[in-house]
Coordinates of C-alpha atoms and ligand atoms in Angstrom, one line a residue:
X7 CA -34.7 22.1 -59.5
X8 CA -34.3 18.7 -58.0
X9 CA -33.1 16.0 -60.3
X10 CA -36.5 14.6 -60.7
X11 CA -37.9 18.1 -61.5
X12 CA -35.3 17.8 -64.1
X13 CA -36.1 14.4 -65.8
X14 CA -39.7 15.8 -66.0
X15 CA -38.7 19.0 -67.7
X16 CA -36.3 17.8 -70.4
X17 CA -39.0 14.8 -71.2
X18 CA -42.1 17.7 -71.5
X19 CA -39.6 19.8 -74.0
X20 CA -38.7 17.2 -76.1
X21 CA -42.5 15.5 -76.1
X22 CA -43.6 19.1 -77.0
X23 CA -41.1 19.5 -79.5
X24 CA -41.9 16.8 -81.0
X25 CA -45.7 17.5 -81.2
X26 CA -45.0 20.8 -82.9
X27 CA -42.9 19.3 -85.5
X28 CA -45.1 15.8 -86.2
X29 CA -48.7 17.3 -85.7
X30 CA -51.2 15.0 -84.3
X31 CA -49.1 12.1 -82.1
X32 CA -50.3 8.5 -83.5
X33 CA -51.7 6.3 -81.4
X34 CA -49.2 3.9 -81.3
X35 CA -46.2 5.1 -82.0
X36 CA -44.2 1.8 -82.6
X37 CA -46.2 0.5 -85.2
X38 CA -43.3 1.2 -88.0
X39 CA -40.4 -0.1 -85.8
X40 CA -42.0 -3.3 -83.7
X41 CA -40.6 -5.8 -86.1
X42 CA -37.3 -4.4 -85.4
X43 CA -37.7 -6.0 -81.4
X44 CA -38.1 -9.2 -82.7
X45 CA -34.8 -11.5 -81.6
X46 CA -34.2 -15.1 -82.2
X47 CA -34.7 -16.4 -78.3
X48 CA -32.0 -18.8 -78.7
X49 CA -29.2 -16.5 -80.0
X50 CA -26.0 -16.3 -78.2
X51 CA -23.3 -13.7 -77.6
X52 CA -25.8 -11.0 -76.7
X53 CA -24.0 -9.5 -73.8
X54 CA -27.1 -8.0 -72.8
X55 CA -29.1 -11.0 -72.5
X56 CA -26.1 -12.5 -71.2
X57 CA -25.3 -9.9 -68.6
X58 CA -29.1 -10.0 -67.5
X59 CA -29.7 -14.1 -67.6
X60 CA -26.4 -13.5 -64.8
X61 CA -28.6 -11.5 -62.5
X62 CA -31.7 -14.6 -62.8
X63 CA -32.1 -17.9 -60.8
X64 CA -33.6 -20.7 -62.7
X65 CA -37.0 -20.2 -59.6
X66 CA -37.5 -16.7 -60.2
X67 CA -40.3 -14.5 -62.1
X68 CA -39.6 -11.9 -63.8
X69 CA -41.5 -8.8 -64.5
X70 CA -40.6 -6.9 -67.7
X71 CA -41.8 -3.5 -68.1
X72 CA -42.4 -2.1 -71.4
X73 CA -41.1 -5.4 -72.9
X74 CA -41.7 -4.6 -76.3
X75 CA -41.4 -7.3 -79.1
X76 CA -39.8 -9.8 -75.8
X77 CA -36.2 -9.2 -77.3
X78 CA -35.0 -10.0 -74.3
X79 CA -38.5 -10.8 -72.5
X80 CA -38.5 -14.4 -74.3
X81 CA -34.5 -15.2 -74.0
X82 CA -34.9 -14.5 -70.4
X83 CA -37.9 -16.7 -70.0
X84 CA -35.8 -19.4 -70.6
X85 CA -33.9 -18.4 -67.7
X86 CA -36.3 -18.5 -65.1
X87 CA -39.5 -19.6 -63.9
X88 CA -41.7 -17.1 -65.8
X89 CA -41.8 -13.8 -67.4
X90 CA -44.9 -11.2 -67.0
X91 CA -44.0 -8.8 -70.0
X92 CA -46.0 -5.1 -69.3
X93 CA -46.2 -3.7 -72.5
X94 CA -48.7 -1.0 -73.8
X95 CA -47.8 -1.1 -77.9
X96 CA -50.2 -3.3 -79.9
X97 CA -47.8 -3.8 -82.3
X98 CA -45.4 -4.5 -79.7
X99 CA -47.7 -7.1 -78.2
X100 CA -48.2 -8.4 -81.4
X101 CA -44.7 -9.2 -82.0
X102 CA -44.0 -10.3 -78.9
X103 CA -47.1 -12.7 -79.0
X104 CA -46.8 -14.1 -82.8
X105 CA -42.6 -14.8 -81.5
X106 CA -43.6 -16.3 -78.3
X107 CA -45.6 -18.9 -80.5
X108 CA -43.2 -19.4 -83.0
X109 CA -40.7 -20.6 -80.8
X110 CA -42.7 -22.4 -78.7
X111 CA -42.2 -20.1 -75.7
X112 CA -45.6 -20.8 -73.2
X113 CA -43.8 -19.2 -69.7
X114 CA -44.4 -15.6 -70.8
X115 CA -48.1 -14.1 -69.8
X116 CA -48.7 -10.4 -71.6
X117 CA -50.3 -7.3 -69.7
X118 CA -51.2 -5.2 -72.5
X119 CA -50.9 -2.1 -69.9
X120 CA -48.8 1.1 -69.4
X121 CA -46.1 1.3 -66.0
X122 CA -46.8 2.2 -63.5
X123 CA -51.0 1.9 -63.9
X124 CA -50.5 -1.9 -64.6
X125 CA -52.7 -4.0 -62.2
X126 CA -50.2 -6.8 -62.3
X127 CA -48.5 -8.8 -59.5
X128 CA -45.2 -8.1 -58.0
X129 CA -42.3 -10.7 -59.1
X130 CA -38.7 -11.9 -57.6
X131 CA -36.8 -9.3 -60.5
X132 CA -38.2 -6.6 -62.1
X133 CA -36.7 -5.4 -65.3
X134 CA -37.2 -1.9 -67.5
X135 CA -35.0 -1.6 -70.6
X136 CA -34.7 1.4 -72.6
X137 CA -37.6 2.8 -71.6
X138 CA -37.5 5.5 -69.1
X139 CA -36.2 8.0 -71.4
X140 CA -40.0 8.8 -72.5
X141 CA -41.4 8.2 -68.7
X142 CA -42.2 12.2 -68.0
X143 CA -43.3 11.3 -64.1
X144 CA -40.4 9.4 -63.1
X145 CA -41.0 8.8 -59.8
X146 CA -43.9 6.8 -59.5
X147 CA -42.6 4.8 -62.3
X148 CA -39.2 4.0 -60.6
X149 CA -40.5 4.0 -57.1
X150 CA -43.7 1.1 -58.8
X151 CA -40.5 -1.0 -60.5
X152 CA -38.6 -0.8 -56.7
X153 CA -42.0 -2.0 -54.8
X154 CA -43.1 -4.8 -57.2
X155 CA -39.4 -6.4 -57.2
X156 CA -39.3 -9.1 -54.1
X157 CA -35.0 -9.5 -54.7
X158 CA -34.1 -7.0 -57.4
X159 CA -34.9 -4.6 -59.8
X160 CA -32.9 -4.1 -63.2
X161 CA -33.0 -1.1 -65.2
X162 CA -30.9 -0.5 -68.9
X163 CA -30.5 2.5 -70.1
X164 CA -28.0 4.1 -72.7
X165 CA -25.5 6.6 -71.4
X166 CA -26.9 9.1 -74.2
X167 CA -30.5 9.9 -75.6
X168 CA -31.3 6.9 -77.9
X169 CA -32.0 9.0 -80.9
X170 CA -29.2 11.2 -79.9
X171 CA -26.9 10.1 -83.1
X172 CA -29.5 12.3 -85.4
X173 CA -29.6 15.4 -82.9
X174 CA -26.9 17.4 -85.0
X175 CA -29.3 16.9 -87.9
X176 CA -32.6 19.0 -86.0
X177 CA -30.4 22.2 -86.6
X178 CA -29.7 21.4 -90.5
X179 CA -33.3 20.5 -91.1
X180 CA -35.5 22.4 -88.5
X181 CA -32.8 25.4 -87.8
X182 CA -33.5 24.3 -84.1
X183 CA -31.4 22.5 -81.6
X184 CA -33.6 19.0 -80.5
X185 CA -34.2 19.5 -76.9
X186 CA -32.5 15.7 -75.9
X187 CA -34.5 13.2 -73.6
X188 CA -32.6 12.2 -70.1
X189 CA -30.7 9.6 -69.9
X190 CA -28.4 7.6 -67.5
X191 CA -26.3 10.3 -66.7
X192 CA -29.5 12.3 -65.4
X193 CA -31.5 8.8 -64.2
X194 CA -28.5 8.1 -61.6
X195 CA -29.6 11.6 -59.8
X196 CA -32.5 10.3 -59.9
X197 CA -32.7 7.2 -58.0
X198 CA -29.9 8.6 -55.3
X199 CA -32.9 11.3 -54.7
X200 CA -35.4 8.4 -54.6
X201 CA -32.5 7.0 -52.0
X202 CA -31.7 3.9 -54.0
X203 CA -27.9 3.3 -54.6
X204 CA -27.1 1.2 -57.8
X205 CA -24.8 -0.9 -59.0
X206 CA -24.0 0.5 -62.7
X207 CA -22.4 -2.1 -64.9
X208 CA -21.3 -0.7 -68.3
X209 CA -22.1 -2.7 -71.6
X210 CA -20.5 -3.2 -75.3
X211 CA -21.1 -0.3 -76.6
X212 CA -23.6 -1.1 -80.2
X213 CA -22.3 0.2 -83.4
X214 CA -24.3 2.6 -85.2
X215 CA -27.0 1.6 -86.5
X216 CA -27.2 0.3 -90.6
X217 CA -29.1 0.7 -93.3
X218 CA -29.5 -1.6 -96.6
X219 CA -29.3 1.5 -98.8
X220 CA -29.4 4.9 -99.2
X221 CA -33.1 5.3 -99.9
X222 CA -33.5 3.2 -96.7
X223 CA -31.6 5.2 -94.7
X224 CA -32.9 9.0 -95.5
X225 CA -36.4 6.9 -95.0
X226 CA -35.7 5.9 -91.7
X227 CA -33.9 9.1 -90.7
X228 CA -36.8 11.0 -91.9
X229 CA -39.6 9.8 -90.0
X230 CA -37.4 9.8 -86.7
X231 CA -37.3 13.5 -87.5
X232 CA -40.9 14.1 -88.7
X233 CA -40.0 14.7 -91.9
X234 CA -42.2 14.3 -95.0
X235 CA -41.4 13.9 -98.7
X236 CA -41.5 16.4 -101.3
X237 CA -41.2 19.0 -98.7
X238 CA -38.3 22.0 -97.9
X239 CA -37.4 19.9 -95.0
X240 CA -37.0 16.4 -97.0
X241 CA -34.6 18.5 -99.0
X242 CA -32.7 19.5 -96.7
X243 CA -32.6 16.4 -94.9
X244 CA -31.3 15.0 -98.3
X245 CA -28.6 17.6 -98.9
X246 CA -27.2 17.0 -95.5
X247 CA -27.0 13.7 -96.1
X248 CA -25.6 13.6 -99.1
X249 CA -22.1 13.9 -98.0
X250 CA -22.2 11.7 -94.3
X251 CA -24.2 8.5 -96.2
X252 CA -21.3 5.9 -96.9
X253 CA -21.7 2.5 -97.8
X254 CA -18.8 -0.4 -96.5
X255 CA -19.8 -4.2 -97.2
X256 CA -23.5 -3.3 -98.3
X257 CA -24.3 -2.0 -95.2
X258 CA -25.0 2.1 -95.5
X259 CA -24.1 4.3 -92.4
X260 CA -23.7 7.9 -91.5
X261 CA -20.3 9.2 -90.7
X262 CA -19.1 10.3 -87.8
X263 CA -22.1 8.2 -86.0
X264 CA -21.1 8.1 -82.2
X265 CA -22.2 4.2 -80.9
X266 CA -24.7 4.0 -78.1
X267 CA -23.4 3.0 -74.8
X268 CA -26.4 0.5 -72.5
X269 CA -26.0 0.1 -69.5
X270 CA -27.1 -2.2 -66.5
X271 CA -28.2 -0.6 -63.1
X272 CA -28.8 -2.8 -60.9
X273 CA -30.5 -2.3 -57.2
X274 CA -31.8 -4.9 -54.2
X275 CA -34.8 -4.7 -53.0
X276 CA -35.5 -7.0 -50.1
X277 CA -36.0 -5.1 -47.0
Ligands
SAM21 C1 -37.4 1.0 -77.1 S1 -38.6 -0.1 -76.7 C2 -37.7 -1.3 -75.7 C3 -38.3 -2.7 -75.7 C4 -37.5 -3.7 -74.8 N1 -37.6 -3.4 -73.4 C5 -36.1 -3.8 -75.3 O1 -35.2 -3.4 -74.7 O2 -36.0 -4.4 -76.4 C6 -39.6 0.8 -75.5 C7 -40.8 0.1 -75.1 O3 -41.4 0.7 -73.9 C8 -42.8 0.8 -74.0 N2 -43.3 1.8 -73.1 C9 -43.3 3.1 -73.3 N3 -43.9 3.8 -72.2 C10 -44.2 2.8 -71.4 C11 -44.9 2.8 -70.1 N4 -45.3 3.9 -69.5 N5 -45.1 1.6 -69.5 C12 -44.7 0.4 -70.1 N6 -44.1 0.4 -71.3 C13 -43.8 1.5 -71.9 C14 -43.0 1.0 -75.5 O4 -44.3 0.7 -75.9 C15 -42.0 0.2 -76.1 O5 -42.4 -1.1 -76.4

C-alpha cells in the first residue's frame, strides 16, 4: 500500500470504530469542546503562536484551515495583513466569531466550509493545525493547502494520535484495541509521495491534559470514549480509573499520561 493508501485506511478504521461504538455520529461533533479553542489573542509565551507569527510578514494573508475557535487564527491576525479562517463547526465558528468581537479583532473573514470543497481565495501562507488526523482523502486536502499558498504552507500536527493518551483505556473498557488515527510520523510519507520535502521543526511538548476533579475527569474521558452512564462500560471505565486519577495542586491527572509532542512542517510553495 502506498503511504497515502495508508493514511486512508487507518482514518476509515478508526471513523468506523468509532461509529460502532457511539451509534449515530452528531452533527457537529465539537459542540462539547469549542469553548476549549477559545485563547486570549494577546497572550504570550505560546511557542506555537510564537513559532508560527516567525514564519508571517506583517503584508501577508493567511489562510487557516479548520481554524476552529481562532486559537491561533486571531493571534496570528495580528501578525499579518489578514486571516481567512476555513472552518466547518458551528460551534467552532461561533467561538471564533463571539472572540473575534470581544477583542476587537476585524482582519479575520470566516468561511463556514469544509477543506478542501471551500470556494475561497488562495493567500501568501496557508496554515492547517491539528486537523489532518480526521482528513480520510488526504491528498486532495494536502495537494488544495500546497496550491492555495502563494509563499508557504504550514501544517502542525502531533507526533502521536491526539487522543492517543486514552488508547490503553479502549482494551479495559471495550476489550478492543482503538485502531489509532495517523499522525506525523505517517503524514511525512505522505507529502514525500505527494513530492513535497518539509522542514519539520519540533515543538514543547504539552503536558497532559487536567482536569478540575475527579467527576470532571471520568466525564470527559467518557465521552471521548463513547461511554454512557449507568452502563457496564461506565463501570468499568470507573474501576480503571480508580487507581491512575491523582490530584497534585487541584489539578486531577491520570498517571502515567505520555505529553503530546506538536509539530511544525513547514513547505514553500512559489514555483
Ligand atoms: C482540533 S481542532 C483544531 C483547531 C485549530 N486549528 C487549533 O489548532 O486550535 C480541529 C478543527 O478542524 C476542523 N475540521 C475538521 N475537518 C475539517 C475539514 N475537512 N476542513 C476544514 N476543517 C476541518 C474541525 O471542525 C475543528 O474545528
Amino acid at each position: 500500500m502506498s503511504a497515502i493508501e495508508i493514511w486512508g485506511e487507518m482514518v476509515r478504521l478508526e471513523h468506523a470504530q468509532s461509529d460502532r461504538m457511539r451509534g449515530v455520529r452528531p452533527d457537529d461533533h465539537w459542540t462539547q469542546c469549542a469553548p476549549q479553542f477559545k485563547a486570549d489573542p494577546h497572550r504570550s509565551g505560546d511557542t506555537l503562536v510564537d513559532a508560527l507569527r516567525a514564519h508571517l510578514r506583517p503584508a501577508d494573508t493567511l489562510l487557516d484551515v479548520g481554524a476552529g475557535g481562532g486559537r491561533l487564527a486571531l493571534p496570528l491576525a495580528l501578525a499579518c495583513q489578514s486571516v481567512t479562517a476555513v472552518e466547518p463547526s458551528p460551534s467552532m465558528c461561533a467561538v471564533l466569531r463571539a472572540t473575534a468581537r470581544e477583542y476587537n479583532i476585524a482582519n479575520v473573514s470566516i468561511i463556514p466550509a469544509g477543506w478542501p470543497e471551500a470556494d475561497v481565495a488562495p493567500a501568501d501562507v496557508t496554515l492547517c493545525s491539528h486537523v489532518v488526523y480526521v482528513v480520510e482523502d488526504i491528498a486532495p486536502f494536502v495537494h488544495k493547502l500546497h496550491s492555495h499558498a502563494r509563499r508557504l504552507a504550514l501544517a502542525v500536527l502531533f507526533q502521536s494520535p491526539p487522543q492517543s493518551q486514552i488508547y490503553p483505556l479502549w482494551e479495559q473498557v471495550h476489550g478492543e484495541k482503538r485502531h489509532p488515527l495517523p499522525s506525523l510520523p505517517e503524514f511525512l510519507p505522505v507529502l514525500h509521495e505527494l513530492g513535497i520535502q518539509p522542514q519539520v521543526t519540533e515543538l514543547a511538548a504539552q503536558p497532559p491534559r487536567g482536569y478540575d476533579s475527579a467527576a470532571d475527569a471520568i466525564e470527559s474521558i467518557a465521552s471521548r470514549l463513547y461511554v454512557t452512564p449507568n452502563t457496564d462500560a461506565m463501570a468499568r471505565l470507573e474501576q480503571a480509573l480508580a487507581d491512575s486519577l491523582h490530584e497534585t495542586g487541584g489539578v486531577w491527572q491520570v498517571r502515567g499520561t505520555q505529553p503530546l509532542r506538536p509539530c511544525l512542517v513547514a513547505w514553500p510553495t512559489a514555483a
